[in-house]
Tab-separated table of C-alpha atoms (C1' of nucleotides) in Angstrom:
chain	number	residue	atom	x	y	z
A	1189	MET	CA	80.136	94.330	124.253
A	1190	ALA	CA	83.296	93.715	122.251
A	1191	SER	CA	82.679	90.652	120.124
A	1192	ASN	CA	85.807	88.939	118.894
A	1193	SER	CA	85.342	89.340	115.165
A	1194	LEU	CA	84.780	92.650	113.468
A	1195	SER	CA	83.635	93.036	109.914
A	1196	PHE	CA	86.054	94.499	107.434
A	1197	GLN	CA	83.608	97.361	106.866
A	1198	THR	CA	83.219	98.147	110.553
A	1199	LEU	CA	86.995	98.275	110.994
A	1200	GLN	CA	87.315	100.883	108.282
A	1201	ARG	CA	84.707	103.106	109.908
A	1202	LEU	CA	86.448	103.083	113.281
A	1203	PRO	CA	89.061	105.743	112.426
A	1204	TYR	CA	86.255	108.157	111.521
A	1205	TYR	CA	84.412	107.486	114.768
A	1206	LEU	CA	87.638	107.976	116.682
A	1207	ASP	CA	88.285	111.399	115.136
A	1208	TYR	CA	84.781	112.503	116.036
A	1209	LEU	CA	84.975	111.166	119.597
A	1210	ARG	CA	88.226	113.017	120.199
A	1211	GLU	CA	86.602	116.284	119.136
A	1212	VAL	CA	83.508	115.846	121.250
A	1213	GLU	CA	83.767	117.573	124.609
A	1214	THR	CA	80.872	115.855	126.357
A	1215	GLU	CA	81.178	112.982	128.800
A	1216	ASN	CA	78.758	110.823	126.820
A	1217	VAL	CA	78.029	110.460	123.150
A	1218	SER	CA	75.105	108.782	121.393
A	1219	SER	CA	75.171	106.653	118.285
A	1220	THR	CA	72.461	108.969	116.998
A	1221	SER	CA	74.798	111.954	117.047
A	1222	ILE	CA	77.629	110.029	115.396
A	1223	ALA	CA	75.267	108.825	112.686
A	1224	ALA	CA	74.098	112.400	112.095
A	1225	GLU	CA	77.702	113.628	111.812
A	1226	PHE	CA	78.622	111.162	109.070
A	1227	ARG	CA	75.151	110.630	107.577
A	1228	PHE	CA	75.349	106.942	108.431
A	1229	HIS	CA	72.367	104.839	109.407
A	1230	GLU	CA	72.053	105.020	113.176
A	1231	VAL	CA	71.570	101.266	113.594
A	1232	GLN	CA	74.778	100.717	111.674
A	1233	VAL	CA	76.665	102.944	114.100
A	1234	ARG	CA	74.996	101.272	117.060
A	1235	LYS	CA	76.047	97.844	115.829
A	1236	ASP	CA	79.573	99.046	115.164
A	1237	LEU	CA	79.851	100.498	118.656
A	1238	ALA	CA	78.298	97.426	120.263
A	1239	SER	CA	80.983	95.303	118.636
A	1240	VAL	CA	83.898	97.418	119.905
A	1241	SER	CA	82.743	98.867	123.223
A	1242	ARG	CA	83.492	96.968	126.393
A	1243	LEU	CA	80.893	99.035	128.273
A	1244	ALA	CA	77.303	98.787	127.095
A	1245	GLY	CA	75.645	102.020	126.053
A	1246	GLN	CA	73.083	103.495	128.406
A	1247	PRO	CA	69.537	104.391	127.373
A	1248	ARG	CA	69.045	108.163	127.290
A	1249	LYS	CA	72.760	108.793	127.807
A	1250	GLY	CA	74.663	106.903	125.150
A	1251	PHE	CA	78.263	105.727	125.475
A	1252	ALA	CA	81.003	107.010	127.788
A	1253	THR	CA	83.157	109.013	125.383
A	1254	GLN	CA	86.521	108.378	126.979
A	1255	ALA	CA	86.009	104.642	127.437
A	1256	LEU	CA	84.904	104.350	123.829
A	1257	ILE	CA	87.981	106.210	122.623
A	1258	GLU	CA	90.210	103.822	124.522
A	1259	ASP	CA	88.372	100.749	123.255
A	1260	ILE	CA	88.707	101.858	119.632
A	1261	GLU	CA	92.365	102.812	120.086
A	1262	ASP	CA	92.957	99.348	121.499
A	1263	ILE	CA	91.358	97.601	118.560
A	1264	LEU	CA	93.195	99.766	116.034
A	1265	GLY	CA	96.447	99.206	117.881
A	1266	TYR	CA	97.198	102.899	118.384
A	1267	GLY	CA	99.472	103.371	121.373
A	1268	HIS	CA	101.151	100.094	120.529
A	1269	ILE	CA	103.769	100.702	117.826
A	1270	ASP	CA	103.856	98.404	114.799
A	1271	GLU	CA	107.180	98.526	113.060
A	1272	ALA	CA	107.219	98.278	109.280
A	1273	VAL	CA	109.719	98.123	106.457
A	1274	ILE	CA	109.143	99.748	103.101
A	1275	VAL	CA	110.421	98.223	99.859
A	1276	GLY	CA	110.825	100.567	96.901
A	1277	VAL	CA	112.067	104.046	97.708
A	1278	GLY	CA	110.948	105.912	94.585
A	1279	HIS	CA	108.535	108.856	94.520
A	1280	LEU	CA	105.734	107.208	96.415
A	1281	GLY	CA	107.941	105.246	98.800
A	1282	THR	CA	109.800	108.402	99.729
A	1283	ALA	CA	106.567	110.321	100.263
A	1284	LEU	CA	105.300	107.600	102.595
A	1285	ALA	CA	108.635	107.319	104.400
A	1286	ASN	CA	108.698	111.087	104.922
A	1287	TYR	CA	105.120	111.243	106.102
A	1288	THR	CA	105.231	112.078	109.776
A	1289	GLY	CA	101.581	111.356	110.494
A	1290	PHE	CA	101.795	107.558	110.786
A	1291	GLY	CA	102.989	107.813	114.371
A	1292	LYS	CA	99.507	108.649	115.569
A	1293	TYR	CA	98.228	105.446	113.950
A	1294	GLY	CA	100.801	103.364	115.788
A	1295	LEU	CA	102.915	102.801	112.687
A	1296	LYS	CA	106.646	103.337	112.492
A	1297	ILE	CA	108.636	102.735	109.330
A	1298	VAL	CA	112.014	101.500	110.529
A	1299	ALA	CA	113.865	100.661	107.322
A	1300	GLY	CA	113.725	101.142	103.565
A	1301	PHE	CA	114.998	98.840	100.815
A	1302	ASP	CA	115.527	99.300	97.096
A	1303	ILE	CA	117.334	97.440	94.350
A	1304	ARG	CA	119.078	100.693	93.455
A	1305	ILE	CA	120.685	100.961	96.880
A	1306	GLU	CA	124.133	99.431	97.041
A	1307	HIS	CA	125.410	100.465	100.447
A	1308	ALA	CA	123.595	101.216	103.692
A	1309	ASP	CA	122.473	104.811	103.593
A	1310	CYS	CA	120.048	107.171	105.300
A	1311	LEU	CA	117.126	109.302	104.129
A	1312	ASN	CA	115.805	111.878	106.601
A	1313	GLY	CA	116.629	109.594	109.477
A	1314	LEU	CA	115.324	106.410	107.814
A	1315	PRO	CA	117.996	103.727	107.361
A	1316	LEU	CA	118.174	102.469	103.777
A	1317	TYR	CA	119.609	99.081	102.865
A	1318	PRO	CA	120.339	97.031	99.755
A	1319	MET	CA	117.945	94.148	99.079
A	1320	ASP	CA	120.192	91.447	100.517
A	1321	ARG	CA	119.658	92.925	103.984
A	1322	LEU	CA	115.866	92.525	103.773
A	1323	ASP	CA	115.655	89.104	105.381
A	1324	PRO	CA	118.037	89.699	108.318
A	1325	VAL	CA	116.600	93.132	109.157
A	1326	ILE	CA	113.039	91.759	109.269
A	1327	ARG	CA	114.014	88.645	111.201
A	1328	GLU	CA	116.196	90.397	113.724
A	1329	GLY	CA	113.684	93.196	114.279
A	1330	GLY	CA	110.686	90.859	114.405
A	1331	ILE	CA	109.002	93.113	111.841
A	1332	ARG	CA	105.468	92.001	110.982
A	1333	LEU	CA	104.342	94.616	108.451
A	1334	GLY	CA	105.754	95.251	104.978
A	1335	ILE	CA	104.934	98.122	102.615
A	1336	ILE	CA	105.430	97.465	98.908
A	1337	THR	CA	106.001	100.479	96.659
A	1338	VAL	CA	107.948	98.841	93.855
A	1339	ASP	CA	106.560	98.528	90.333
A	1340	GLY	CA	104.136	95.790	89.396
A	1341	ALA	CA	106.713	93.566	87.735
A	1342	HIS	CA	108.687	93.126	90.957
A	1343	ALA	CA	105.905	93.184	93.539
A	1344	GLN	CA	105.167	89.452	93.788
A	1345	SER	CA	108.827	88.566	94.210
A	1346	ILE	CA	109.243	91.201	96.935
A	1347	CYS	CA	106.066	89.954	98.579
A	1348	ASP	CA	107.429	86.389	98.646
A	1349	GLN	CA	110.645	87.600	100.281
A	1350	LEU	CA	108.731	89.574	102.906
A	1351	VAL	CA	106.536	86.613	103.769
A	1352	GLU	CA	109.519	84.274	103.842
A	1353	ALA	CA	111.218	86.590	106.341
A	1354	GLY	CA	108.180	86.540	108.618
A	1355	VAL	CA	105.960	89.459	107.636
A	1356	GLU	CA	102.266	88.820	108.374
A	1357	ALA	CA	100.619	91.880	106.842
A	1358	ILE	CA	101.353	93.631	103.569
A	1359	TRP	CA	100.338	97.081	102.429
A	1360	ASN	CA	100.565	96.885	98.664
A	1361	PHE	CA	100.763	99.983	96.464
A	1362	ALA	CA	101.758	98.058	93.317
A	1363	PRO	CA	99.029	97.540	90.713
A	1364	VAL	CA	98.967	93.746	90.970
A	1365	LEU	CA	97.097	91.196	93.063
A	1366	LEU	CA	99.604	89.466	95.296
A	1367	GLN	CA	99.354	85.785	96.125
A	1368	VAL	CA	100.068	85.095	99.778
A	1369	PRO	CA	99.803	82.036	101.999
A	1370	GLU	CA	97.009	81.595	104.543
A	1371	GLY	CA	97.451	83.800	107.589
A	1372	VAL	CA	99.038	86.689	105.715
A	1373	ILE	CA	96.803	89.667	104.941
A	1374	VAL	CA	97.185	92.061	102.009
A	1375	GLN	CA	95.686	95.526	101.830
A	1376	ASN	CA	95.723	96.846	98.277
A	1377	GLU	CA	96.076	100.531	97.515
A	1378	ASN	CA	95.736	100.438	93.754
A	1379	MET	CA	95.438	103.822	92.066
A	1380	ALA	CA	94.038	102.197	88.913
A	1381	CYS	CA	91.153	100.643	90.883
A	1382	ALA	CA	90.282	103.936	92.509
A	1383	LEU	CA	90.442	105.734	89.192
A	1384	ALA	CA	88.265	103.078	87.554
A	1385	VAL	CA	85.348	104.137	89.722
A	1386	LEU	CA	85.943	107.859	89.188
A	1387	SER	CA	86.498	107.642	85.433
A	1388	HIS	CA	83.451	105.495	84.914
A	1389	HIS	CA	81.317	107.995	86.792
A	1390	LEU	CA	82.557	110.794	84.532
A	1391	ARG	CA	81.838	108.750	81.420
A	1392	LYS	CA	78.160	108.262	82.213
B	1442	MET	CA	76.690	91.932	76.513
B	1443	ALA	CA	77.528	95.251	78.094
B	1444	SER	CA	74.792	96.073	80.558
B	1445	ASN	CA	74.519	99.722	81.462
B	1446	SER	CA	75.269	99.531	85.154
B	1447	LEU	CA	78.363	97.930	86.575
B	1448	SER	CA	78.812	97.059	90.194
B	1449	PHE	CA	81.376	98.991	92.144
B	1450	GLN	CA	83.232	95.734	92.770
B	1451	THR	CA	83.306	94.717	89.122
B	1452	LEU	CA	84.693	98.122	88.133
B	1453	GLN	CA	87.604	97.694	90.512
B	1454	ARG	CA	88.505	94.317	89.055
B	1455	LEU	CA	88.626	95.622	85.482
B	1456	PRO	CA	92.127	97.126	85.691
B	1457	TYR	CA	93.491	93.725	86.743
B	1458	TYR	CA	91.740	91.959	83.872
B	1459	LEU	CA	93.066	94.575	81.479
B	1460	ASP	CA	96.674	94.058	82.574
B	1461	TYR	CA	96.328	90.326	82.072
B	1462	LEU	CA	94.645	90.649	78.666
B	1463	ARG	CA	97.416	92.920	77.436
B	1464	GLU	CA	100.008	90.311	78.377
B	1465	VAL	CA	98.190	87.410	76.759
B	1466	GLU	CA	99.392	86.683	73.257
B	1467	THR	CA	96.525	84.487	72.098
B	1468	GLU	CA	93.622	85.603	69.947
B	1469	ASN	CA	91.074	84.354	72.466
B	1470	VAL	CA	91.009	84.174	76.216
B	1471	SER	CA	88.696	82.250	78.534
B	1472	SER	CA	87.191	83.412	81.805
B	1473	THR	CA	88.563	80.158	83.228
B	1474	SER	CA	92.148	81.220	82.549
B	1475	ILE	CA	91.600	84.711	83.965
B	1476	ALA	CA	90.041	83.223	87.089
B	1477	ALA	CA	93.028	80.890	87.478
B	1478	GLU	CA	95.480	83.792	87.128
B	1479	PHE	CA	93.920	85.810	89.942
B	1480	ARG	CA	92.413	82.943	91.940
B	1481	PHE	CA	88.962	84.394	91.458
B	1482	HIS	CA	85.832	82.327	91.134
B	1483	GLU	CA	85.316	81.605	87.448
B	1484	VAL	CA	81.622	82.490	87.494
B	1485	GLN	CA	82.521	85.854	88.967
B	1486	VAL	CA	84.907	86.538	86.090
B	1487	ARG	CA	82.345	85.324	83.573
B	1488	LYS	CA	79.722	87.684	84.984
B	1489	ASP	CA	82.161	90.576	85.007
B	1490	LEU	CA	83.106	89.950	81.376
B	1491	ALA	CA	79.486	89.507	80.327
B	1492	SER	CA	78.710	92.920	81.766
B	1493	VAL	CA	81.519	94.714	79.888
B	1494	SER	CA	81.961	92.801	76.634
B	1495	ARG	CA	80.014	93.898	73.584
B	1496	LEU	CA	80.729	90.534	71.906
B	1497	ALA	CA	79.400	87.413	73.610
B	1498	GLY	CA	81.941	84.797	74.555
B	1499	GLN	CA	82.044	81.648	72.448
B	1500	PRO	CA	81.779	78.161	73.891
B	1501	ARG	CA	85.108	76.319	73.648
B	1502	LYS	CA	86.927	79.482	72.552
B	1503	GLY	CA	86.243	82.180	75.085
B	1504	PHE	CA	86.383	85.911	74.363
B	1505	ALA	CA	88.199	87.755	71.575
B	1506	THR	CA	91.175	89.225	73.434
B	1507	GLN	CA	91.554	92.424	71.449
B	1508	ALA	CA	87.843	93.279	71.442
B	1509	LEU	CA	87.710	92.713	75.178
B	1510	ILE	CA	90.708	94.987	75.759
B	1511	GLU	CA	89.005	97.746	73.806
B	1512	ASP	CA	85.705	97.310	75.622
B	1513	ILE	CA	87.376	97.549	79.017
B	1514	GLU	CA	89.501	100.533	77.970
B	1515	ASP	CA	86.320	102.241	76.829
B	1516	ILE	CA	84.554	101.683	80.122
B	1517	LEU	CA	87.572	102.816	82.131
B	1518	GLY	CA	87.948	105.844	79.895
B	1519	TYR	CA	91.556	105.135	78.947
B	1520	GLY	CA	92.385	106.769	75.626
B	1521	HIS	CA	90.079	109.615	76.562
B	1522	ILE	CA	91.973	112.066	78.780
B	1523	ASP	CA	90.317	113.285	81.982
B	1524	GLU	CA	91.887	116.481	83.214
B	1525	ALA	CA	92.202	116.959	86.948
B	1526	VAL	CA	93.351	119.597	89.406
B	1527	ILE	CA	95.113	118.782	92.639
B	1528	VAL	CA	94.618	120.835	95.783
B	1529	GLY	CA	97.346	120.633	98.418
B	1530	VAL	CA	100.880	120.403	97.123
B	1531	GLY	CA	102.656	118.982	100.171
B	1532	HIS	CA	104.516	115.656	100.300
B	1533	LEU	CA	101.719	113.492	98.977
B	1534	GLY	CA	100.372	116.046	96.515
B	1535	THR	CA	103.816	116.492	95.039
B	1536	ALA	CA	104.350	112.750	94.778
B	1537	LEU	CA	101.063	112.357	92.918
B	1538	ALA	CA	101.747	115.353	90.687
B	1539	ASN	CA	105.180	113.966	89.813
B	1540	TYR	CA	103.848	110.498	89.132
B	1541	THR	CA	104.148	109.937	85.408
B	1542	GLY	CA	102.077	106.764	85.285
B	1543	PHE	CA	98.611	108.359	85.340
B	1544	GLY	CA	98.753	109.003	81.609
B	1545	LYS	CA	98.095	105.379	80.831
B	1546	TYR	CA	94.917	105.540	82.924
B	1547	GLY	CA	93.660	108.520	80.957
B	1548	LEU	CA	94.336	110.980	83.769
B	1549	LYS	CA	96.200	114.233	83.394
B	1550	ILE	CA	96.816	116.607	86.278
B	1551	VAL	CA	96.713	120.075	84.735
B	1552	ALA	CA	97.061	122.398	87.721
B	1553	GLY	CA	98.004	122.453	91.399
B	1554	PHE	CA	96.713	124.737	94.146
B	1555	ASP	CA	97.850	125.415	97.681
B	1556	ILE	CA	97.151	128.055	100.320
B	1557	ARG	CA	100.922	128.520	100.644
B	1558	ILE	CA	101.270	129.586	97.012
B	1559	GLU	CA	101.060	133.321	96.542
B	1560	HIS	CA	102.005	133.789	92.901
B	1561	ALA	CA	101.589	131.538	89.867
B	1562	ASP	CA	104.521	129.150	89.765
B	1563	CYS	CA	105.579	125.878	88.204
B	1564	LEU	CA	106.655	122.470	89.579
B	1565	ASN	CA	108.217	120.049	87.087
B	1566	GLY	CA	105.989	121.411	84.351
B	1567	LEU	CA	102.818	121.559	86.478
B	1568	PRO	CA	101.369	125.069	86.806
B	1569	LEU	CA	100.776	126.037	90.438
B	1570	TYR	CA	98.298	128.713	91.458
B	1571	PRO	CA	97.095	130.462	94.603
B	1572	MET	CA	93.684	129.392	95.885
B	1573	ASP	CA	91.795	132.330	94.414
B	1574	ARG	CA	92.481	130.961	90.931
B	1575	LEU	CA	90.775	127.624	91.720
B	1576	ASP	CA	87.325	128.562	90.494
B	1577	PRO	CA	88.295	130.248	87.211
B	1578	VAL	CA	90.837	127.559	86.258
B	1579	ILE	CA	88.275	124.777	86.769
B	1580	ARG	CA	85.472	126.650	85.019
B	1581	GLU	CA	87.524	127.773	82.061
B	1582	GLY	CA	89.112	124.370	81.614
B	1583	GLY	CA	85.880	122.448	82.126
B	1584	ILE	CA	87.714	120.293	84.672
B	1585	ARG	CA	85.542	117.524	86.118
B	1586	LEU	CA	87.909	115.755	88.531
B	1587	GLY	CA	89.488	117.147	91.697
B	1588	ILE	CA	92.162	115.553	93.852
B	1589	ILE	CA	92.263	116.607	97.503
B	1590	THR	CA	95.562	116.230	99.355
B	1591	VAL	CA	95.136	118.912	101.993
B	1592	ASP	CA	94.855	118.093	105.687
B	1593	GLY	CA	91.599	116.952	107.225
B	1594	ALA	CA	90.718	120.330	108.711
B	1595	HIS	CA	90.534	122.004	105.292
B	1596	ALA	CA	89.240	119.159	103.131
B	1597	GLN	CA	85.497	119.855	103.348
B	1598	SER	CA	85.918	123.515	102.511
B	1599	ILE	CA	88.129	122.655	99.504
B	1600	CYS	CA	85.604	120.033	98.461
B	1601	ASP	CA	82.802	122.620	98.539
B	1602	GLN	CA	84.840	124.971	96.365
B	1603	LEU	CA	85.611	122.219	93.851
B	1604	VAL	CA	81.963	121.208	93.600
B	1605	GLU	CA	80.856	124.843	93.334
B	1606	ALA	CA	83.274	125.298	90.417
B	1607	GLY	CA	81.805	122.313	88.599
B	1608	VAL	CA	83.857	119.251	89.597
B	1609	GLU	CA	81.830	116.010	89.445
B	1610	ALA	CA	84.268	113.481	90.899
B	1611	ILE	CA	86.616	113.831	93.853
B	1612	TRP	CA	89.599	111.704	94.783
B	1613	ASN	CA	90.013	112.357	98.486
B	1614	PHE	CA	93.268	111.601	100.328
B	1615	ALA	CA	92.296	113.536	103.469
B	1616	PRO	CA	91.200	111.462	106.483
B	1617	VAL	CA	87.637	112.793	106.591
B	1618	LEU	CA	84.319	111.805	105.043
B	1619	LEU	CA	83.303	114.561	102.663
B	1620	GLN	CA	79.692	115.622	102.226
B	1621	VAL	CA	78.813	116.192	98.589
B	1622	PRO	CA	75.574	116.871	96.728
B	1623	GLU	CA	73.801	114.211	94.660
B	1624	GLY	CA	75.564	113.507	91.387
B	1625	VAL	CA	79.072	114.078	92.743
B	1626	ILE	CA	81.113	110.967	93.526
B	1627	VAL	CA	83.881	110.714	96.133
B	1628	GLN	CA	86.575	108.052	96.181
B	1629	ASN	CA	88.315	107.938	99.551
B	1630	GLU	CA	91.933	106.969	99.900
B	1631	ASN	CA	92.263	107.042	103.653
B	1632	MET	CA	95.525	105.688	105.049
B	1633	ALA	CA	93.973	105.295	108.502
B	1634	CYS	CA	91.228	103.016	107.127
B	1635	ALA	CA	93.731	100.836	105.326
B	1636	LEU	CA	95.917	100.635	108.399
B	1637	ALA	CA	92.920	99.777	110.572
B	1638	VAL	CA	92.550	96.480	108.758
B	1639	LEU	CA	96.272	95.695	108.834
B	1640	SER	CA	96.785	96.648	112.483
B	1641	HIS	CA	93.791	94.683	113.627
B	1642	HIS	CA	95.066	91.603	111.823
B	1643	LEU	CA	98.416	91.918	113.606
B	1644	ARG	CA	96.705	92.318	116.943
B	1645	LYS	CA	94.834	89.020	116.746
C	1424	DT	C1'	80.470	62.780	69.731
C	1425	DA	C1'	82.813	64.485	73.999
C	1426	DG	C1'	84.329	68.087	76.447
C	1427	DA	C1'	85.541	72.825	77.254
C	1428	DT	C1'	83.428	76.835	77.820
C	1429	DT	C1'	79.569	79.957	77.966
C	1430	DG	C1'	75.403	82.017	80.170
C	1431	DT	C1'	71.447	81.725	83.450
C	1432	DT	C1'	68.735	80.730	87.452
C	1433	DA	C1'	68.722	79.674	92.245
C	1434	DA	C1'	71.107	79.425	96.747
C	1435	DT	C1'	74.210	81.431	99.952
C	1436	DC	C1'	76.591	84.875	102.355
C	1437	DG	C1'	77.715	89.319	104.527
C	1438	DA	C1'	76.303	93.812	105.412
C	1439	DT	C1'	72.695	97.170	105.856
C	1440	DT	C1'	68.217	98.615	107.167
C	1441	DA	C1'	63.550	98.088	109.278
C	1442	DA	C1'	60.728	97.039	113.080
C	1443	DC	C1'	60.233	96.815	117.755
C	1444	DA	C1'	60.852	95.742	122.616
C	1445	DA	C1'	63.690	97.163	126.764
C	1446	DT	C1'	65.469	100.709	129.836
C	1447	DC	C1'	66.614	104.718	132.402
D	924	DT	C1'	55.342	109.224	133.038
D	925	DA	C1'	57.184	110.287	128.370
D	926	DG	C1'	60.746	110.133	125.445
D	927	DA	C1'	65.435	109.431	124.020
D	928	DT	C1'	68.331	105.960	123.397
D	929	DT	C1'	69.876	101.235	123.530
D	930	DG	C1'	70.014	96.395	121.772
D	931	DT	C1'	67.898	92.500	119.158
D	932	DT	C1'	65.445	89.963	115.719
D	933	DA	C1'	63.765	89.832	111.098
D	934	DA	C1'	63.721	91.670	106.334
D	935	DT	C1'	66.202	93.514	102.541
D	936	DC	C1'	69.891	94.202	99.474
D	937	DG	C1'	74.050	93.404	96.728
D	938	DA	C1'	77.596	90.382	95.613
D	939	DT	C1'	79.381	85.791	95.368
D	940	DT	C1'	78.985	80.981	94.586
D	941	DA	C1'	76.537	76.632	93.255
D	942	DA	C1'	74.042	74.018	90.020
D	943	DC	C1'	72.969	73.193	85.499
D	944	DA	C1'	71.479	73.678	80.751
D	945	DA	C1'	73.172	75.393	76.094
D	946	DT	C1'	76.604	75.462	72.449
D	947	DC	C1'	80.320	74.834	69.309
DNA sequence: TAGATTGTTAATCGATTAACAATC
DNA sequence: TAGATTGTTAATCGATTAACAATC
């Protein structure tokens, strides 16, 4: 019934549901079967689906698979391309820039920046620019998503420049917590945080 | 006062606290100042510190900086090296294997595996092996942490092999939810989940 | 002493789970 | 009809925040 606000948690489960729905060959699919697949609680799945599906589920039948796929794709913005810039073209930045799989998530990296770049260049088809081109490239392209793969010491300054140029969402791989103004969202991908959980488990 | 069970959330904030504490030059540090630095709620910081610090904080002074650093390093297992293997040496796997920064988190990647490797080889000092060496290398080395960077279709099977060989913690970069037995922990690093949150924000 | 800071107990909040009625 | 499945309302749970007493 497609409410207008989705919980953070629900959003992160949607890509898993989508993968499963695409594999399923049947016309309908039940929340029960999805829950069984992922070992989720079936009410949790039902609530998730209720909040994204435009069509209500039908007793005894479940949800129309194809309609559900389209509803989730819509919410996740697949099919509609979001253009992004990446700042910091070291090991990780290069790996991300070279990764060809983002297309299916509706993400296209259109430019890379790095303090070590002095003249416009190209890396496997990705245009690379020196830092002073950051603002005009973002403004002129109407880019709304920035990926930060510089080291921690420079991340906040890069973040400020991205926001100043008009970026509204930041995917941050630097190990710092960025301060951003209201309306800008940051998704942190901090290896140290992930490792904290794993290491602590091993230490017990 | 160092309780024995830390919340998942608290654990993930510890690396940030640690960075800040290492920068601070004063003998003592207050939860108030840490909260201000990260714009956290000060009671949250105080509770986090209470659950990791062996020494109680002192009114008007705060916590002993050095003691707190050591307590957090202990809990995160820095200083004690965890050896890990990485399975899947494509773009991402190579980037992780080449990343030199894990040492400071107490992580050392000691071997790489890939179905495309037919004979023992070496990549920037990292020994690479064919898949049939996975079990003996893990068993003989007593390796407890496995990193999965293969594609989604193979991840569960690799996961099963890692667990069978004795791995107790898995860092999963494949876009699937792995099923593991009790006692084994999985930390998911799913690009699609992260992007779900960012894309949805842009779509509003 | 006054005031900064700690630690604790209770209230709030968001997400998950339980219980159950509605429907095809 | 019986039973699988949906959707909703209430209870639980974990984490955060508020309120406040204790201490140097």
